[in-house]
C-alpha cells in the first residue's frame, strides 16, 4: 500500500518476527522495480506548510488539508500520475517537466512562489487552483486581491461564503460540462446541489465562466464556480470554491468529474499512460533507467470490511481480497517493446488500436 501511494515502505519493529520476514521478503522480491525509480511526471500538487500553519491555524484539517485530500482523492480515483511538492520545491523550479500544477486552496504564497507559477504557465504549463489560492503572503498576511488574479482572470469581490446544499444549486453554463456530468445533473436547468465554501469573484476579461453557483432556488443570487482561461500561455482552471474539500467530505460524484476535467483540460492532454479500472484500484507510475523502463504499480485496495475499525485501538485490517477484473492499461504515443507482470515475470499480450 505504501508503494502504491508513492511512499517508501516502513515496517514497525513491534511486529512478530515471522510477519517481519514475510513483509521484507515481499519488498525484496520487488526491489528491482523500485530501486532508483523516479516518478513519471505529469501532475504536481503543492502542499503548503505556510498555508497549514497560518491560514489554517484555527482548524488546519477543515480549512486546508481537506482541500489537499480532496484533490489527491480525485487524482487517485481516476488513476492519474500525481506527485506532491512543497512551496519550497515550487520556488526552486521543481515544477519544470510537469504538464499541470495544482494549487488546492494554497492560500499562503510568497512573491517567489507567485513568480514561479507565472513562469510555469508562461511556459505553457497548465494550472488548476481552488479556493483562497494566493490570497495571502507566506506569513499569512492578507492581500487585497489574489496574487494570481492576472492568470486566474478573477478578482476578489467579497469574503468567502459557506453554503448549504439545502439552498445552493450548481448550474453548468457550458455544453462541455453538461456533457461531462450527464445524469448527475437535474434534467431541468442542468443543475445539482453543492455543500461548501465559495469565494465571491468578478470574472475579468479573458476568463470564461464554466459553472455558476446559486444560493437560492429563485436563481437570483449567483457566484462564479469554475473559470477557464487560455490567454496566458498555458491553460488555467480556477475554482473560486471549496470543491476539493467538498469532494473529500461529501463525495458528490460530479465534484470529482469537474476536478478531473479541469486537470486534463489544463494539461492539454491525457497522461502518456492511462488506466481503466475501478476506483478501488490504486496506481502509481515510476520510471527507471533514464525513462527507458516504465513501472506501473497496481494495488487492489478493495476492502470488504469497508475500512472500519476503532482508530484508537487498531488499524482497519483486511481478511480477504475481492478480485478486480477488466483492468486496462493504455499507452499514448509510446509503443512498449515488452509488457510483463512482475514479480511472476509473465509476458502480457498487447494490441494496437487506431493509428
PDB file of N, CA, C and O in Angstrom, residues 252-289:
ATOM      1  N   UNK A 252     -19.824  14.017  -3.562  1.00  0.00           N
ATOM      2  CA  UNK A 252     -20.720  14.081  -4.715  1.00  0.00           C
ATOM      3  C   UNK A 252     -19.909  13.739  -5.961  1.00  0.00           C
ATOM      4  O   UNK A 252     -18.868  14.361  -6.224  1.00  0.00           O
ATOM      5  N   UNK A 253     -20.335  12.768  -6.758  1.00  0.00           N
ATOM      6  CA  UNK A 253     -19.520  12.339  -7.908  1.00  0.00           C
ATOM      7  C   UNK A 253     -19.183  13.460  -8.886  1.00  0.00           C
ATOM      8  O   UNK A 253     -18.089  13.469  -9.455  1.00  0.00           O
ATOM      9  N   UNK A 254     -20.107  14.417  -9.097  1.00  0.00           N
ATOM     10  CA  UNK A 254     -19.840  15.464 -10.080  1.00  0.00           C
ATOM     11  C   UNK A 254     -18.613  16.287  -9.706  1.00  0.00           C
ATOM     12  O   UNK A 254     -17.929  16.832 -10.581  1.00  0.00           O
ATOM     13  N   UNK A 255     -18.325  16.402  -8.397  1.00  0.00           N
ATOM     14  CA  UNK A 255     -17.166  17.180  -7.969  1.00  0.00           C
ATOM     15  C   UNK A 255     -15.869  16.542  -8.459  1.00  0.00           C
ATOM     16  O   UNK A 255     -14.965  17.224  -8.936  1.00  0.00           O
ATOM     17  N   UNK A 256     -15.796  15.212  -8.355  1.00  0.00           N
ATOM     18  CA  UNK A 256     -14.633  14.510  -8.879  1.00  0.00           C
ATOM     19  C   UNK A 256     -14.515  14.632 -10.378  1.00  0.00           C
ATOM     20  O   UNK A 256     -13.420  14.789 -10.929  1.00  0.00           O
ATOM     21  N   UNK A 257     -15.664  14.594 -11.069  1.00  0.00           N
ATOM     22  CA  UNK A 257     -15.662  14.714 -12.528  1.00  0.00           C
ATOM     23  C   UNK A 257     -15.167  16.093 -12.951  1.00  0.00           C
ATOM     24  O   UNK A 257     -14.373  16.223 -13.892  1.00  0.00           O
ATOM     25  N   UNK A 258     -15.614  17.153 -12.264  1.00  0.00           N
ATOM     26  CA  UNK A 258     -15.177  18.502 -12.615  1.00  0.00           C
ATOM     27  C   UNK A 258     -13.683  18.697 -12.322  1.00  0.00           C
ATOM     28  O   UNK A 258     -12.975  19.342 -13.105  1.00  0.00           O
ATOM     29  N   UNK A 259     -13.201  18.153 -11.214  1.00  0.00           N
ATOM     30  CA  UNK A 259     -11.767  18.235 -10.923  1.00  0.00           C
ATOM     31  C   UNK A 259     -10.958  17.477 -11.967  1.00  0.00           C
ATOM     32  O   UNK A 259      -9.919  17.951 -12.442  1.00  0.00           O
ATOM     33  N   UNK A 260     -11.435  16.308 -12.346  1.00  0.00           N
ATOM     34  CA  UNK A 260     -10.771  15.529 -13.400  1.00  0.00           C
ATOM     35  C   UNK A 260     -10.745  16.320 -14.706  1.00  0.00           C
ATOM     36  O   UNK A 260      -9.718  16.399 -15.388  1.00  0.00           O
ATOM     37  N   UNK A 261     -11.878  16.918 -15.061  1.00  0.00           N
ATOM     38  CA  UNK A 261     -11.954  17.694 -16.302  1.00  0.00           C
ATOM     39  C   UNK A 261     -10.988  18.872 -16.265  1.00  0.00           C
ATOM     40  O   UNK A 261     -10.287  19.147 -17.243  1.00  0.00           O
ATOM     41  N   UNK A 262     -10.928  19.555 -15.122  1.00  0.00           N
ATOM     42  CA  UNK A 262     -10.054  20.725 -15.015  1.00  0.00           C
ATOM     43  C   UNK A 262      -8.592  20.333 -15.194  1.00  0.00           C
ATOM     44  O   UNK A 262      -7.841  21.011 -15.901  1.00  0.00           O
ATOM     45  N   UNK A 263      -8.186  19.228 -14.587  1.00  0.00           N
ATOM     46  CA  UNK A 263      -6.785  18.810 -14.656  1.00  0.00           C
ATOM     47  C   UNK A 263      -6.421  18.370 -16.072  1.00  0.00           C
ATOM     48  O   UNK A 263      -5.384  18.764 -16.614  1.00  0.00           O
ATOM     49  N   UNK A 264      -7.261  17.543 -16.704  1.00  0.00           N
ATOM     50  CA  UNK A 264      -6.937  17.075 -18.058  1.00  0.00           C
ATOM     51  C   UNK A 264      -7.024  18.217 -19.066  1.00  0.00           C
ATOM     52  O   UNK A 264      -6.210  18.296 -19.994  1.00  0.00           O
ATOM     53  N   UNK A 265      -7.971  19.133 -18.884  1.00  0.00           N
ATOM     54  CA  UNK A 265      -8.068  20.287 -19.787  1.00  0.00           C
ATOM     55  C   UNK A 265      -6.845  21.174 -19.640  1.00  0.00           C
ATOM     56  O   UNK A 265      -6.234  21.590 -20.631  1.00  0.00           O
ATOM     57  N   UNK A 266      -6.458  21.469 -18.397  1.00  0.00           N
ATOM     58  CA  UNK A 266      -5.301  22.335 -18.174  1.00  0.00           C
ATOM     59  C   UNK A 266      -4.019  21.692 -18.688  1.00  0.00           C
ATOM     60  O   UNK A 266      -3.136  22.377 -19.200  1.00  0.00           O
ATOM     61  N   UNK A 267      -3.902  20.377 -18.550  1.00  0.00           N
ATOM     62  CA  UNK A 267      -2.704  19.675 -19.020  1.00  0.00           C
ATOM     63  C   UNK A 267      -2.640  19.602 -20.541  1.00  0.00           C
ATOM     64  O   UNK A 267      -1.581  19.294 -21.099  1.00  0.00           O
ATOM     65  N   UNK A 268      -3.750  19.864 -21.216  1.00  0.00           N
ATOM     66  CA  UNK A 268      -3.857  19.858 -22.684  1.00  0.00           C
ATOM     67  C   UNK A 268      -3.751  18.455 -23.288  1.00  0.00           C
ATOM     68  O   UNK A 268      -3.780  18.310 -24.511  1.00  0.00           O
ATOM     69  N   UNK A 269      -3.604  17.434 -22.448  1.00  0.00           N
ATOM     70  CA  UNK A 269      -3.529  16.068 -22.968  1.00  0.00           C
ATOM     71  C   UNK A 269      -3.672  15.087 -21.820  1.00  0.00           C
ATOM     72  O   UNK A 269      -3.455  15.433 -20.658  1.00  0.00           O
ATOM     73  N   UNK A 270      -4.023  13.866 -22.169  1.00  0.00           N
ATOM     74  CA  UNK A 270      -4.060  12.798 -21.184  1.00  0.00           C
ATOM     75  C   UNK A 270      -2.623  12.393 -20.826  1.00  0.00           C
ATOM     76  O   UNK A 270      -1.681  12.686 -21.567  1.00  0.00           O
ATOM     77  N   UNK A 271      -2.430  11.717 -19.694  1.00  0.00           N
ATOM     78  CA  UNK A 271      -1.098  11.176 -19.399  1.00  0.00           C
ATOM     79  C   UNK A 271      -0.671  10.187 -20.481  1.00  0.00           C
ATOM     80  O   UNK A 271      -1.514   9.641 -21.199  1.00  0.00           O
ATOM     81  N   UNK A 272       0.615   9.946 -20.592  1.00  0.00           N
ATOM     82  CA  UNK A 272       1.113   9.023 -21.613  1.00  0.00           C
ATOM     83  C   UNK A 272       0.658   7.592 -21.349  1.00  0.00           C
ATOM     84  O   UNK A 272       0.656   6.756 -22.253  1.00  0.00           O
ATOM     85  N   UNK A 273       0.261   7.305 -20.111  1.00  0.00           N
ATOM     86  CA  UNK A 273      -0.314   6.003 -19.755  1.00  0.00           C
ATOM     87  C   UNK A 273      -1.604   6.252 -18.998  1.00  0.00           C
ATOM     88  O   UNK A 273      -1.632   7.034 -18.045  1.00  0.00           O
ATOM     89  N   UNK A 274      -2.685   5.634 -19.430  1.00  0.00           N
ATOM     90  CA  UNK A 274      -3.953   5.757 -18.727  1.00  0.00           C
ATOM     91  C   UNK A 274      -4.427   4.371 -18.298  1.00  0.00           C
ATOM     92  O   UNK A 274      -4.170   3.373 -18.971  1.00  0.00           O
ATOM     93  N   UNK A 275      -5.116   4.329 -17.182  1.00  0.00           N
ATOM     94  CA  UNK A 275      -5.580   3.082 -16.595  1.00  0.00           C
ATOM     95  C   UNK A 275      -7.104   3.080 -16.566  1.00  0.00           C
ATOM     96  O   UNK A 275      -7.727   4.062 -16.147  1.00  0.00           O
ATOM     97  N   UNK A 276      -7.691   1.986 -17.007  1.00  0.00           N
ATOM     98  CA  UNK A 276      -9.133   1.776 -16.893  1.00  0.00           C
ATOM     99  C   UNK A 276      -9.350   0.727 -15.810  1.00  0.00           C
ATOM    100  O   UNK A 276      -8.839  -0.391 -15.911  1.00  0.00           O
ATOM    101  N   UNK A 277     -10.065   1.092 -14.767  1.00  0.00           N
ATOM    102  CA  UNK A 277     -10.301   0.163 -13.672  1.00  0.00           C
ATOM    103  C   UNK A 277     -11.133   0.830 -12.601  1.00  0.00           C
ATOM    104  O   UNK A 277     -11.360   2.045 -12.634  1.00  0.00           O
ATOM    105  N   UNK A 278     -11.625   0.071 -11.619  1.00  0.00           N
ATOM    106  CA  UNK A 278     -12.456   0.639 -10.550  1.00  0.00           C
ATOM    107  C   UNK A 278     -11.660   1.585  -9.662  1.00  0.00           C
ATOM    108  O   UNK A 278     -10.431   1.546  -9.630  1.00  0.00           O
ATOM    109  N   UNK A 279     -12.381   2.416  -8.926  1.00  0.00           N
ATOM    110  CA  UNK A 279     -11.715   3.396  -8.075  1.00  0.00           C
ATOM    111  C   UNK A 279     -10.994   2.749  -6.892  1.00  0.00           C
ATOM    112  O   UNK A 279     -10.145   3.379  -6.259  1.00  0.00           O
ATOM    113  N   UNK A 280     -11.332   1.508  -6.570  1.00  0.00           N
ATOM    114  CA  UNK A 280     -10.619   0.805  -5.503  1.00  0.00           C
ATOM    115  C   UNK A 280      -9.254   0.318  -5.957  1.00  0.00           C
ATOM    116  O   UNK A 280      -8.479  -0.210  -5.153  1.00  0.00           O
ATOM    117  N   UNK A 281      -8.939   0.506  -7.238  1.00  0.00           N
ATOM    118  CA  UNK A 281      -7.613   0.176  -7.759  1.00  0.00           C
ATOM    119  C   UNK A 281      -6.692   1.374  -7.552  1.00  0.00           C
ATOM    120  O   UNK A 281      -6.976   2.473  -8.031  1.00  0.00           O
ATOM    121  N   UNK A 282      -5.600   1.194  -6.822  1.00  0.00           N
ATOM    122  CA  UNK A 282      -4.619   2.254  -6.639  1.00  0.00           C
ATOM    123  C   UNK A 282      -3.446   2.030  -7.590  1.00  0.00           C
ATOM    124  O   UNK A 282      -3.000   0.903  -7.773  1.00  0.00           O
ATOM    125  N   UNK A 283      -2.984   3.120  -8.192  1.00  0.00           N
ATOM    126  CA  UNK A 283      -1.953   3.025  -9.224  1.00  0.00           C
ATOM    127  C   UNK A 283      -0.872   4.069  -8.966  1.00  0.00           C
ATOM    128  O   UNK A 283      -1.166   5.219  -8.619  1.00  0.00           O
ATOM    129  N   UNK A 284       0.372   3.664  -9.123  1.00  0.00           N
ATOM    130  CA  UNK A 284       1.496   4.591  -9.083  1.00  0.00           C
ATOM    131  C   UNK A 284       2.404   4.325 -10.273  1.00  0.00           C
ATOM    132  O   UNK A 284       2.544   3.169 -10.695  1.00  0.00           O
ATOM    133  N   UNK A 285       2.983   5.378 -10.818  1.00  0.00           N
ATOM    134  CA  UNK A 285       3.794   5.285 -12.031  1.00  0.00           C
ATOM    135  C   UNK A 285       5.233   5.710 -11.724  1.00  0.00           C
ATOM    136  O   UNK A 285       5.462   6.774 -11.151  1.00  0.00           O
ATOM    137  N   UNK A 286       6.194   4.885 -12.141  1.00  0.00           N
ATOM    138  CA  UNK A 286       7.607   5.197 -11.958  1.00  0.00           C
ATOM    139  C   UNK A 286       8.353   4.968 -13.274  1.00  0.00           C
ATOM    140  O   UNK A 286       7.881   4.239 -14.150  1.00  0.00           O
ATOM    141  N   UNK A 287       9.517   5.581 -13.368  1.00  0.00           N
ATOM    142  CA  UNK A 287      10.420   5.289 -14.486  1.00  0.00           C
ATOM    143  C   UNK A 287      11.775   4.870 -13.931  1.00  0.00           C
ATOM    144  O   UNK A 287      12.162   5.269 -12.833  1.00  0.00           O
ATOM    145  N   UNK A 288      12.490   4.070 -14.703  1.00  0.00           N
ATOM    146  CA  UNK A 288      13.845   3.646 -14.365  1.00  0.00           C
ATOM    147  C   UNK A 288      14.717   3.745 -15.604  1.00  0.00           C
ATOM    148  O   UNK A 288      14.221   3.877 -16.726  1.00  0.00           O
ATOM    149  N   UNK A 289      16.013   3.663 -15.392  1.00  0.00           N
ATOM    150  CA  UNK A 289      16.982   3.664 -16.495  1.00  0.00           C
ATOM    151  C   UNK A 289      16.795   4.875 -17.407  1.00  0.00           C
ATOM    152  O   UNK A 289      16.703   4.748 -18.628  1.00  0.00           O
TER     153      UNK A 289
END
